[in-house]
mmCIF file of C-alpha atoms in Angstrom:
data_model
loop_
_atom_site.group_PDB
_atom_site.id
_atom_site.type_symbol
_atom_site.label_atom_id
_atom_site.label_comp_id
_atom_site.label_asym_id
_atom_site.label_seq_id
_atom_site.Cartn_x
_atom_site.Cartn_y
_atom_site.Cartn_z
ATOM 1 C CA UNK A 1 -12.851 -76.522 38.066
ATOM 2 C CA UNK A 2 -10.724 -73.642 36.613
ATOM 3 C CA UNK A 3 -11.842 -70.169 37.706
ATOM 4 C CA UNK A 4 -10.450 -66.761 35.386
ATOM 5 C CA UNK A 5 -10.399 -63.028 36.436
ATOM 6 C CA UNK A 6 -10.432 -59.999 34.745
ATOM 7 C CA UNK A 7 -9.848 -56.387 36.305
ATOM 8 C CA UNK A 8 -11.264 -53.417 34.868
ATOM 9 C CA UNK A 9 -9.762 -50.894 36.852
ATOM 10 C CA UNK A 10 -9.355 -46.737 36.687
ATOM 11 C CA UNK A 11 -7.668 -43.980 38.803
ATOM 12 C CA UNK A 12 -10.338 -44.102 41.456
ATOM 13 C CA UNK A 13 -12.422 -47.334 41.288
ATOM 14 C CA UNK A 14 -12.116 -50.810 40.014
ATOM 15 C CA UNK A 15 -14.470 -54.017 39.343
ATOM 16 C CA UNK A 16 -13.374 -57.763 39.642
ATOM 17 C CA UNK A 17 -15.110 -60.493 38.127
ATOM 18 C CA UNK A 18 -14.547 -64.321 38.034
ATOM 19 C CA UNK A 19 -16.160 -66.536 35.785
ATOM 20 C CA UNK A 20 -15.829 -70.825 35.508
ATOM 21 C CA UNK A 21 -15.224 -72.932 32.473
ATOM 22 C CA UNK A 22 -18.455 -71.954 31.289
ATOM 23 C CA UNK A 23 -17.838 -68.501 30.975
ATOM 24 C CA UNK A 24 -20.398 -67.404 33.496
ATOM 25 C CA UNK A 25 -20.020 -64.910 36.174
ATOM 26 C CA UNK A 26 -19.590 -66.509 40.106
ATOM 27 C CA UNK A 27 -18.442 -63.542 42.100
ATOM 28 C CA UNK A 28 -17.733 -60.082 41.705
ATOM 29 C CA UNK A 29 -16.390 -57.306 43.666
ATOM 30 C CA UNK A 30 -15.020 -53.340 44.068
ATOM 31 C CA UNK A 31 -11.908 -51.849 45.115
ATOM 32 C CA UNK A 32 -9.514 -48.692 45.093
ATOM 33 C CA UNK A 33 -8.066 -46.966 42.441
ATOM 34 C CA UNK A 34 -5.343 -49.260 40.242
ATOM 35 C CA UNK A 35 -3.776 -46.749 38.349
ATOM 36 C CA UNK A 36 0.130 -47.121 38.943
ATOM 37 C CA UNK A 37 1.310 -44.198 37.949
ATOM 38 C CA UNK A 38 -0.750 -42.208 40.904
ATOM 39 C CA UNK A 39 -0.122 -44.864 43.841
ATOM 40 C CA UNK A 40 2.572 -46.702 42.844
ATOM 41 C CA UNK A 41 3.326 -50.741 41.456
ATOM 42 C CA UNK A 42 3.546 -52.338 45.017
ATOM 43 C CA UNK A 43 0.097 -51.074 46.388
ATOM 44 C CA UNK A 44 -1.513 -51.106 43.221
ATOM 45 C CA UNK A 45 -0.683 -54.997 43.469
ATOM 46 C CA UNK A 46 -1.795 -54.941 46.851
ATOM 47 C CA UNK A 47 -4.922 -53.554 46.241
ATOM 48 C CA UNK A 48 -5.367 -56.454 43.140
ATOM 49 C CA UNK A 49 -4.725 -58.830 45.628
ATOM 50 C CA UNK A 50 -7.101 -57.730 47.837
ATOM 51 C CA UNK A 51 -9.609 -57.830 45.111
ATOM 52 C CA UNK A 52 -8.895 -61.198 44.349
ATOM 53 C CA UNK A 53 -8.898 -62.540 47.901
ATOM 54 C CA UNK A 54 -12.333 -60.936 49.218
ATOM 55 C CA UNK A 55 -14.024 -62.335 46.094
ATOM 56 C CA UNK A 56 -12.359 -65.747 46.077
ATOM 57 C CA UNK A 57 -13.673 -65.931 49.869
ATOM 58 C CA UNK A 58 -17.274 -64.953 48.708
ATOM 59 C CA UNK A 59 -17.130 -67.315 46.201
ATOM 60 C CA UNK A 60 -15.979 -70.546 48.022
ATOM 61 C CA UNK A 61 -12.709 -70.455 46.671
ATOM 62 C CA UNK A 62 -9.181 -71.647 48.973
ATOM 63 C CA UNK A 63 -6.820 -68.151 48.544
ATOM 64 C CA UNK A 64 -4.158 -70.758 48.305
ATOM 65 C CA UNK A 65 -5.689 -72.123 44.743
ATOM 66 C CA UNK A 66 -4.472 -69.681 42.337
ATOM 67 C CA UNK A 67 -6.683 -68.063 39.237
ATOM 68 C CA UNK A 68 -5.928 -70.423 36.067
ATOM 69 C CA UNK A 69 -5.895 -66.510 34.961
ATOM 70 C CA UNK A 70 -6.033 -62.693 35.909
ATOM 71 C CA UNK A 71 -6.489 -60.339 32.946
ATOM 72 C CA UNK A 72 -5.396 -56.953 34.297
ATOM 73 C CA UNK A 73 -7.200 -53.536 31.912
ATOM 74 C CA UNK A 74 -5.767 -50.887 34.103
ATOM 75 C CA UNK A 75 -5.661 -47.225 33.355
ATOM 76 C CA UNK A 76 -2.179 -46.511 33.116
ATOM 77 C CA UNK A 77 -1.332 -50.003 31.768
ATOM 78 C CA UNK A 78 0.029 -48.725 28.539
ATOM 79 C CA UNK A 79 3.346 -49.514 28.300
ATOM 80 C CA UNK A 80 4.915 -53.033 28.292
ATOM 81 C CA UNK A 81 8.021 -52.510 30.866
ATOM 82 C CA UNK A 82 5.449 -51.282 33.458
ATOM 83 C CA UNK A 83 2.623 -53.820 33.215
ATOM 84 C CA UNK A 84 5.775 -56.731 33.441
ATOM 85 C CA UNK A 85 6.974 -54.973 36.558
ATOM 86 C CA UNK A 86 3.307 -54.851 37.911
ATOM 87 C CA UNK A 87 3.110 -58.957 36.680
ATOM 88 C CA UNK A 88 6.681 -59.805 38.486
ATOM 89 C CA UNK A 89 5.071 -57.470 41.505
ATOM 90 C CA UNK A 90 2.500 -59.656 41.685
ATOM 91 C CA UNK A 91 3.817 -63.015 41.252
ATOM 92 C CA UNK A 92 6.362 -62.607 43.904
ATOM 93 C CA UNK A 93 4.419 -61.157 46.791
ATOM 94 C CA UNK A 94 1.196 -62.920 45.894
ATOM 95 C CA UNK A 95 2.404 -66.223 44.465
ATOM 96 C CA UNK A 96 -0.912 -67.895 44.749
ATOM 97 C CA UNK A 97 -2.991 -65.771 43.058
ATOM 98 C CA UNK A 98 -2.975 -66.537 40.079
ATOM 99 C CA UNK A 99 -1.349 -68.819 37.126
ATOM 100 C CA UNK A 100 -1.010 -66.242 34.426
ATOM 101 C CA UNK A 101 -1.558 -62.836 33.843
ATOM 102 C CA UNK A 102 -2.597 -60.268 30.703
ATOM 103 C CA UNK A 103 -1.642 -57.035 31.691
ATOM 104 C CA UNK A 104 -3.400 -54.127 29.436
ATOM 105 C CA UNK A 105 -4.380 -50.630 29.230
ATOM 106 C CA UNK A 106 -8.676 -49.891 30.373
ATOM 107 C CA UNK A 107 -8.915 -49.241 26.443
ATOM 108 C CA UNK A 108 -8.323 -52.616 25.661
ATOM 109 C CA UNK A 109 -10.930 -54.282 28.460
ATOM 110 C CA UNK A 110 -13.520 -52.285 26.862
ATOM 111 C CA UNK A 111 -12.542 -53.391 23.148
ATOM 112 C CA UNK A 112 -12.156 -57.083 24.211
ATOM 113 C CA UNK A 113 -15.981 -57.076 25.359
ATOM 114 C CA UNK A 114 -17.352 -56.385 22.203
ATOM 115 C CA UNK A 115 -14.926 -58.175 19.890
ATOM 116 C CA UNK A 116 -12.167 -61.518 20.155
ATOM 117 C CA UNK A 117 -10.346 -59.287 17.113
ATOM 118 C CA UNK A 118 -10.090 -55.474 17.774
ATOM 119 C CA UNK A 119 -11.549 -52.524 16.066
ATOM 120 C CA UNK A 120 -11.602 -48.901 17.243
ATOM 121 C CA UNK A 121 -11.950 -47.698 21.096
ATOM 122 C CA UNK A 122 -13.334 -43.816 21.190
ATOM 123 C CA UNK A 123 -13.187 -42.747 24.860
ATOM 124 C CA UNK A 124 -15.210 -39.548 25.733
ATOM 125 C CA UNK A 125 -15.606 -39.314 29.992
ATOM 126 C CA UNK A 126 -14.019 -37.612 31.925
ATOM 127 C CA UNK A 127 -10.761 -37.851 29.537
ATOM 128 C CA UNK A 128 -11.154 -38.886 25.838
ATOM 129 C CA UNK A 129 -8.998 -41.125 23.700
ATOM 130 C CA UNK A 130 -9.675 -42.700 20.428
ATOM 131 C CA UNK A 131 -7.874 -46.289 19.947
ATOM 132 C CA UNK A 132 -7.383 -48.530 16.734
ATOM 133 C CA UNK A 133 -6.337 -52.442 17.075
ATOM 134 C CA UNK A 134 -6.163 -54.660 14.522
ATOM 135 C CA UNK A 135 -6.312 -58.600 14.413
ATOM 136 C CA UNK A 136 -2.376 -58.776 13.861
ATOM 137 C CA UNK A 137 -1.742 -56.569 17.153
ATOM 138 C CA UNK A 138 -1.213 -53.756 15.324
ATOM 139 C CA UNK A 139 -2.424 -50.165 16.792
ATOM 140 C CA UNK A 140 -2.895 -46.655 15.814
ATOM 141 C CA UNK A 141 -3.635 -43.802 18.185
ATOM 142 C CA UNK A 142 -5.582 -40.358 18.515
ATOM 143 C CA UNK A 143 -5.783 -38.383 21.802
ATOM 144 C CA UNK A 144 -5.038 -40.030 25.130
ATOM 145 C CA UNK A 145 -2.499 -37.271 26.391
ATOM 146 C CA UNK A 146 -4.361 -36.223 29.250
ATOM 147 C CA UNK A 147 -6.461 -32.668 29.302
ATOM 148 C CA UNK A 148 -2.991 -30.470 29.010
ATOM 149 C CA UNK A 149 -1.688 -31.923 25.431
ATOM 150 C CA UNK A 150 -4.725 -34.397 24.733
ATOM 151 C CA UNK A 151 -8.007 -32.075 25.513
ATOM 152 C CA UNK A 152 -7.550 -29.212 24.647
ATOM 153 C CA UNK A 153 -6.166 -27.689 21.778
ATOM 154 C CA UNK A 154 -6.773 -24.839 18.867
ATOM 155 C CA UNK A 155 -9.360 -23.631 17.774
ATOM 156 C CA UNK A 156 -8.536 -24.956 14.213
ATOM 157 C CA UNK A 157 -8.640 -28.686 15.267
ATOM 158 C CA UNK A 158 -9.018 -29.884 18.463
ATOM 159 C CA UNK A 159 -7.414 -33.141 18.900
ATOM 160 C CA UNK A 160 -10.115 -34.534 21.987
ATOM 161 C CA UNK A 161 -13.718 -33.853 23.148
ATOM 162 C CA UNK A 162 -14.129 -34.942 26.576
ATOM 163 C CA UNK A 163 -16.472 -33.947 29.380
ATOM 164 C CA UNK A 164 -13.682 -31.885 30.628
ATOM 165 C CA UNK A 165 -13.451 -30.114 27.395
ATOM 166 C CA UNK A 166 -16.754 -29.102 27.198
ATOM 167 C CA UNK A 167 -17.060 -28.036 30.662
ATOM 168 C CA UNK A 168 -13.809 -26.161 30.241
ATOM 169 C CA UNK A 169 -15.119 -24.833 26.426
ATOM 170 C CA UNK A 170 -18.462 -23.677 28.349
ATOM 171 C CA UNK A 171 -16.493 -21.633 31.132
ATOM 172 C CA UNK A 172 -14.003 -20.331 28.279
ATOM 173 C CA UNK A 173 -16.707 -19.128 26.131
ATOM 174 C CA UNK A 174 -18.253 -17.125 28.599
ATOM 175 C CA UNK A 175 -15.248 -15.570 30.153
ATOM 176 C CA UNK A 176 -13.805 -14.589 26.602
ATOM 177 C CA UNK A 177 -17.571 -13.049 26.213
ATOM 178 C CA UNK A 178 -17.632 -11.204 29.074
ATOM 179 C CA UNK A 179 -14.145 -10.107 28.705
ATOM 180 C CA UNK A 180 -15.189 -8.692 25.295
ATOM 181 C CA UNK A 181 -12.660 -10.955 23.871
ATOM 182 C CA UNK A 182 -14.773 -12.725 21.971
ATOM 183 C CA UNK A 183 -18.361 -12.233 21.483
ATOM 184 C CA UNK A 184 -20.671 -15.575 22.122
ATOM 185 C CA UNK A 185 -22.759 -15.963 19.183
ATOM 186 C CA UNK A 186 -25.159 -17.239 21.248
ATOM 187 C CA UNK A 187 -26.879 -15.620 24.925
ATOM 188 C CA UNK A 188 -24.426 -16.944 27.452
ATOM 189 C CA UNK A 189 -26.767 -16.141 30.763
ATOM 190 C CA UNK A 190 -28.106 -19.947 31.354
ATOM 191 C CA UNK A 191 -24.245 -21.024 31.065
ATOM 192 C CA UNK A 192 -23.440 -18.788 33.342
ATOM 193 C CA UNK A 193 -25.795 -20.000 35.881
ATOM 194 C CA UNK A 194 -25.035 -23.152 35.505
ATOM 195 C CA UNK A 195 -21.178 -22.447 36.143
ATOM 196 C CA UNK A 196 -21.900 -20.787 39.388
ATOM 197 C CA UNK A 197 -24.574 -23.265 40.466
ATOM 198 C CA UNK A 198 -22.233 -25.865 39.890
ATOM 199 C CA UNK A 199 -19.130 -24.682 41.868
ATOM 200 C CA UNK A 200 -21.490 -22.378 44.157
ATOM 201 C CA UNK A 201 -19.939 -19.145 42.782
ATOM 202 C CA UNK A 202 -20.614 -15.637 42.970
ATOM 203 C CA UNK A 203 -18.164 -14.337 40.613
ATOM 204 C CA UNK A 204 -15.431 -15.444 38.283
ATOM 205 C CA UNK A 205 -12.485 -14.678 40.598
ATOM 206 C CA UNK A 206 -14.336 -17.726 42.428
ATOM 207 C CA UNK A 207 -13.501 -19.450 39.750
ATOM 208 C CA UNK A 208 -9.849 -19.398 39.762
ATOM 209 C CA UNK A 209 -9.152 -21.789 42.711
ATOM 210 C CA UNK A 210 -10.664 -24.757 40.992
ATOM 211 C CA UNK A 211 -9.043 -24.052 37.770
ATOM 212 C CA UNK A 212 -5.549 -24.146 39.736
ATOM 213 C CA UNK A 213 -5.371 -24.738 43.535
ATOM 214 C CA UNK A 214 -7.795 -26.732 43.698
ATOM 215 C CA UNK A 215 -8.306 -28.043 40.531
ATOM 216 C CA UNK A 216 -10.374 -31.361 40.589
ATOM 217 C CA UNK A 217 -10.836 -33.099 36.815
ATOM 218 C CA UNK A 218 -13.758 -35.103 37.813
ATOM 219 C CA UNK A 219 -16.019 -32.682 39.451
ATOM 220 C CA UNK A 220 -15.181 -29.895 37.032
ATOM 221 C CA UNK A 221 -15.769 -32.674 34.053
ATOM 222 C CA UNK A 222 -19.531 -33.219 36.102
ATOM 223 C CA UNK A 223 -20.166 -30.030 34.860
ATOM 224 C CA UNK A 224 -21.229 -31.379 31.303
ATOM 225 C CA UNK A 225 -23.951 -33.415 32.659
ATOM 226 C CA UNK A 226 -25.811 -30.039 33.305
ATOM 227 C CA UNK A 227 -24.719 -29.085 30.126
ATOM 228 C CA UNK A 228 -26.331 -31.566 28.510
ATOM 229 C CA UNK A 229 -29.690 -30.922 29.910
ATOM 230 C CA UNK A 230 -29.589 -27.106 29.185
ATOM 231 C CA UNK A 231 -28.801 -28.280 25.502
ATOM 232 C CA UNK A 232 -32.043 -30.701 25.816
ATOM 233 C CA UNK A 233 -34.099 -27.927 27.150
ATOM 234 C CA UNK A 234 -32.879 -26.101 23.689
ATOM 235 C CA UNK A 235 -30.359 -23.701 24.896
ATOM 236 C CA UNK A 236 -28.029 -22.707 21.856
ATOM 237 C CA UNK A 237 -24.734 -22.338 23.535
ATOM 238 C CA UNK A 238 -24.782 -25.958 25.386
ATOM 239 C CA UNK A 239 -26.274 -27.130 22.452
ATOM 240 C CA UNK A 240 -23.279 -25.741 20.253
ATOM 241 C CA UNK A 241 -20.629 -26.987 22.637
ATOM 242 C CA UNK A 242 -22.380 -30.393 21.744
ATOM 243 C CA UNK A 243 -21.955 -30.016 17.679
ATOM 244 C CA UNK A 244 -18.790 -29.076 17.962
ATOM 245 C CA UNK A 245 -17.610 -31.662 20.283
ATOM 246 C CA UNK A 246 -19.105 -34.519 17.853
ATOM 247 C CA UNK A 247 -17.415 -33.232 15.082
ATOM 248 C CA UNK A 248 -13.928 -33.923 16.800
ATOM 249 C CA UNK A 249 -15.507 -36.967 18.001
ATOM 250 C CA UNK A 250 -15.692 -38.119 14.340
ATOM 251 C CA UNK A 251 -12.535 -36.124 13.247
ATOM 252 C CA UNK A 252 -10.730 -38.697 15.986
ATOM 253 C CA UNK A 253 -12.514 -41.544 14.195
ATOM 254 C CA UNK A 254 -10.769 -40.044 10.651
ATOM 255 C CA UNK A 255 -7.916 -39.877 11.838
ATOM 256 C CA UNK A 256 -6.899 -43.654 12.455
ATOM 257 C CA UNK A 257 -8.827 -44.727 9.856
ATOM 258 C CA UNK A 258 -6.060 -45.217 7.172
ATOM 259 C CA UNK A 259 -4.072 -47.909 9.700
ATOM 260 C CA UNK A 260 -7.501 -49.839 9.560
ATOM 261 C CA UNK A 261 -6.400 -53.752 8.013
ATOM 262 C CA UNK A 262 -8.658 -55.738 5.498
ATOM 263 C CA UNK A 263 -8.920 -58.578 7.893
ATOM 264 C CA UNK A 264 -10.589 -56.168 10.371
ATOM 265 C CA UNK A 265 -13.316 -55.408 8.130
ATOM 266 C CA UNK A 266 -13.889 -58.470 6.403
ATOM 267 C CA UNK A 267 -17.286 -58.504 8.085
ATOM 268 C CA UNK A 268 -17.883 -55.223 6.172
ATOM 269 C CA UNK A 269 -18.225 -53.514 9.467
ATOM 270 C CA UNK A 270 -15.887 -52.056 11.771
ATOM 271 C CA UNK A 271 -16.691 -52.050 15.668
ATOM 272 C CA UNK A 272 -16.409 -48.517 17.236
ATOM 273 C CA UNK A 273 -17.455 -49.116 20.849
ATOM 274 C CA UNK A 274 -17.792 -45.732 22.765
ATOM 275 C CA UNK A 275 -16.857 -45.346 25.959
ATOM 276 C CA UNK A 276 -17.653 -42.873 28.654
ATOM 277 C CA UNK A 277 -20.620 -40.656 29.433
ATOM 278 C CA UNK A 278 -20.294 -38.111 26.941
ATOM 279 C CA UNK A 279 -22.086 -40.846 24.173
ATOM 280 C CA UNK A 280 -25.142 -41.118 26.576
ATOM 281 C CA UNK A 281 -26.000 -37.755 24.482
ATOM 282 C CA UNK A 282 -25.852 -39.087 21.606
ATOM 283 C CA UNK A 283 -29.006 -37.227 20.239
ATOM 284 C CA UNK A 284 -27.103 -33.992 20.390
ATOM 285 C CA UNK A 285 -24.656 -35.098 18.675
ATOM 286 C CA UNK A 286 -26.036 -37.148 16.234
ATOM 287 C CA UNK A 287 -26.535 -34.350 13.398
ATOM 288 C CA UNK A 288 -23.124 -33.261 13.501
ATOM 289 C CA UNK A 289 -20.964 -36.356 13.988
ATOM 290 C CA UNK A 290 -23.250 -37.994 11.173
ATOM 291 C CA UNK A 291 -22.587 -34.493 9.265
ATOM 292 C CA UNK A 292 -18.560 -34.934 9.467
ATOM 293 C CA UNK A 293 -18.164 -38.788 9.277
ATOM 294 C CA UNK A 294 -19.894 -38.499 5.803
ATOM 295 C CA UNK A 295 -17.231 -36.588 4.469
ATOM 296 C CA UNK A 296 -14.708 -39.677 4.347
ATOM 297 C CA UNK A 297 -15.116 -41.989 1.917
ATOM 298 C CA UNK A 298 -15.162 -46.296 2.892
ATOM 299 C CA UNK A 299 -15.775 -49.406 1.907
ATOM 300 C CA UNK A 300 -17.162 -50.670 5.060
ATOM 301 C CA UNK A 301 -20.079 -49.650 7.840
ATOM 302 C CA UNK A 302 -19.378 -47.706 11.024
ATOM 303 C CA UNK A 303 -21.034 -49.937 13.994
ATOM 304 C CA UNK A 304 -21.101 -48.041 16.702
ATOM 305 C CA UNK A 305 -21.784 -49.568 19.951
ATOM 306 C CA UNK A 306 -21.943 -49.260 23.613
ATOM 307 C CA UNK A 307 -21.071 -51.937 26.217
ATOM 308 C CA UNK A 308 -23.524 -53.129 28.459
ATOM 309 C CA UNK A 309 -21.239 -55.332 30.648
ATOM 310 C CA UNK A 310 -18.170 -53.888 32.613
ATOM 311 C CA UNK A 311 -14.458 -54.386 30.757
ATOM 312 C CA UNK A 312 -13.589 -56.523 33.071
ATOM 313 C CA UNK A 313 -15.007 -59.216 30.981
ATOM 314 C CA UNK A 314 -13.128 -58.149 28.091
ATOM 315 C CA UNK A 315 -9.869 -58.437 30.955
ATOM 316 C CA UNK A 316 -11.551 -61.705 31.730
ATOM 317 C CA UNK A 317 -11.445 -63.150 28.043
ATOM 318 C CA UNK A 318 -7.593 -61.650 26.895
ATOM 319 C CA UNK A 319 -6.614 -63.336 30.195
ATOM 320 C CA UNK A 320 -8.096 -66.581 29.347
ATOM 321 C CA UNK A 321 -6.329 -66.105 26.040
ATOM 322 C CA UNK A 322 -3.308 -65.950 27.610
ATOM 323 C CA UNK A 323 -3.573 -69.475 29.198
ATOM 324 C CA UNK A 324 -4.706 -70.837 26.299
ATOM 325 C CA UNK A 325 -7.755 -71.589 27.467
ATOM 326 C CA UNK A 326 -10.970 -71.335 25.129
ATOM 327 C CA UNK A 327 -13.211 -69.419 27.440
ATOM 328 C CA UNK A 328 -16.832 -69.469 25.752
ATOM 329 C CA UNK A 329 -18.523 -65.953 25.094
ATOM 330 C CA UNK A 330 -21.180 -64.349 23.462
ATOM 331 C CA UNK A 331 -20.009 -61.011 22.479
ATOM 332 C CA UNK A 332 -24.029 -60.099 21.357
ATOM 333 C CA UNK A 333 -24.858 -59.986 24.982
ATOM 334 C CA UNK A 334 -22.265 -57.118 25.722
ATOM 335 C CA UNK A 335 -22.945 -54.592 23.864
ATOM 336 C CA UNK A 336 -25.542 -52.314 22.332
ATOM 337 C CA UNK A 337 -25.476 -50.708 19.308
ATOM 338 C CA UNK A 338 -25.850 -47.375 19.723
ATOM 339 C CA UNK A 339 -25.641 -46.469 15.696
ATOM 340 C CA UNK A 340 -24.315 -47.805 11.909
ATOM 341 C CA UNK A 341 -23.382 -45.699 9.651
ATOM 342 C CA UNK A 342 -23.098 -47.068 5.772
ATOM 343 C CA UNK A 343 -21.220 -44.380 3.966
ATOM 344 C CA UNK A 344 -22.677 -45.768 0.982
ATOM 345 C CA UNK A 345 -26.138 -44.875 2.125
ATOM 346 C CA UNK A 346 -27.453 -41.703 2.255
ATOM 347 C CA UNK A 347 -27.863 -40.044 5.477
ATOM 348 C CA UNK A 348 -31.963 -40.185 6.210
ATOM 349 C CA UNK A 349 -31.587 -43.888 5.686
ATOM 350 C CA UNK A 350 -28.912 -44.322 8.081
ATOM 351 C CA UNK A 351 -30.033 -46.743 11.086
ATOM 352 C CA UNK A 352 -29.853 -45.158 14.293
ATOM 353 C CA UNK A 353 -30.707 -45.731 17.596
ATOM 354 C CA UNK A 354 -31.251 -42.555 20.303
ATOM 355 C CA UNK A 355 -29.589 -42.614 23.770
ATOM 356 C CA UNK A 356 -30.180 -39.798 26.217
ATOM 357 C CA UNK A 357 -29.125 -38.776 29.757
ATOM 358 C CA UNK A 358 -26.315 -39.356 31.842
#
């Protein structure tokens, strides 16, 4: 019996699976943080290892028979000289772990769940990124630069909506308005609230350690789950921050649209799978994503969809592919679709399906 990994791993948590022949799941486990580029190659392999070893025990598996594979979809995996250093890492101080290895970026876990030949990734957590692949390997990018070149931007065009962005557009808004910078069009008092309930504040100078001293992405990203329920409760501000983050959602979309190949549509859809919390909204932005997408003209649906399975399967499958081995999969039970959008159709008819809450 062959036995194949996958990894789907981020800056502070990461998920193992192992599946047989058959494709089906025999063990899984957690672990640390894999992102390289915060702890380093050696104890990001060390912490890989240790995934791999603590599930190969649970699942009745000798440590000393390696993996046929290990797909790796790492946050930070995006270039090619790093991810072989991280392989050659592994192979020489865990030798036994595992026969081959697919080394990959988190983006491409998540797009390997949902489909054996690409499409478009659109990331909007904590961080946001937007991420086309084609069948021939191809790729186009928007976004991904982190939240000092990728999350923020001008007014004028935004280049990433993230949870961080619109916890950081929130706090902006309401400082430039009670700066009399610039007036909120809308009453900024429940915003406020929220703001200093969140990072138990009296006052904005209490602000200004967690925007720099103590600055903490996550937690000040968190912010937009509250957000979101002031904007369900109908509050005009959150729900504004909202419209205008959907319309750079779709603006993201746009923008690698023209690298899109013919194979990759054949089907006459293309695969959009939407990542992070941020699309667990998706009724508030809805309207205006639907609004701005409509403005492009294509020959092809929009599928939008949601995974319902962690990446590592879609690690799991590109590191079966890598051995050569046919690993079976049914890509319908991954995924959700969360909308399509026929730009040939016009917009009441357009077949949608409402998610809500974080």
């Amino acid at each position: 019996m062959k036995y194949f990994g996958g990894i789907e791993g981020g800056a502070t948590h990461s998920h193992l699976i192992i599946c047989d022949e058959s494709g089906a799941s025999v063990g899984t486990t957690s672990g640390l943080g894999t992102n390289h580029w915060g702890i380093g190659i050696p104890t990001c392999a060390r912490r890989i290892a240790d995934m791999v070893e603590r599930c190969k025990d649970e699942c009745n598996i000798p440590r000393d028979i390696p993996l046929a594979s290990l797909g790796l979809s790492l946050s930070g995996c995006e270039q090619e000289t790093t991810n072989r250093e991280l392989e050659l890492e592994l192979r020489r101080t865990f030798p036994t772990l595992a026969e081959n290895y697919a080394v990959s970026s988190d983006t491409m876990g998540s797009m390997f769940t949902a489909s054996s030949i690409g499409g478009i990734v659109l990331i909007s957590g904590t961080g946001s990124n937007c991420l086309l692949r084609n069948p021939d390997g191809s790729m186009a990018n928007c976004g991904g630069w982190g939240h000092f070149l990728g999350d923020e931007g001008s007014d004028e065009f935004l280049v990433a909506f993230s949870a961080w962005f619109i916890s950081y557009r929130a706090t902006k808004v309401v400082f430039d308005h009670m700066d009399n910078l610039v007036k909120s069009p809308f009453p900024i008092d429940r915003t406020w609230a929220l703001i200093r309930e969140h990072f138990s504040i009296e006052t904005r100078y209490d602000l200004l350690p967690y925007c720099y001293a103590k600055f903490d992405k996550p937690f000040f990203a968190n912010l937009c789950e509250k957000l979101a329920r002031n904007a369900e409760a109908g509050d005009k501000l959150a729900l504004s921050l909202f419209h205008e983050a959907a319309i750079h959602l779709a603006r993201m979309i746009k923008a690698v649209l023209p690298k899109v190949h013919e194979e990759l549509v054949k089907s006459g859809n293309l695969n959009i799978v939407c990542v992070g919390s941020v699309w667990s909204s998706w009724n508030l932005l809805q309207e205006a994503f639907i609004n701005e997408i409509s403005k492009t003209s294509m020959d092809y649906n929009l599928k939008l969809v949601r995974i319902t399975k962690s990446s590592a399967y879609g690690a799991c499958y590109l590191g079966a592919d890598s051995a050569k081995f046919e690993l079976p999969r049914n890509y319908a039970d991954n995924f959700a679709v969360l909308h399509v959008h026929p730009t040939s159709t016009p917009i009441k008819n357009v077949v949608t399906a409402r998610a809500s809450g974080y």
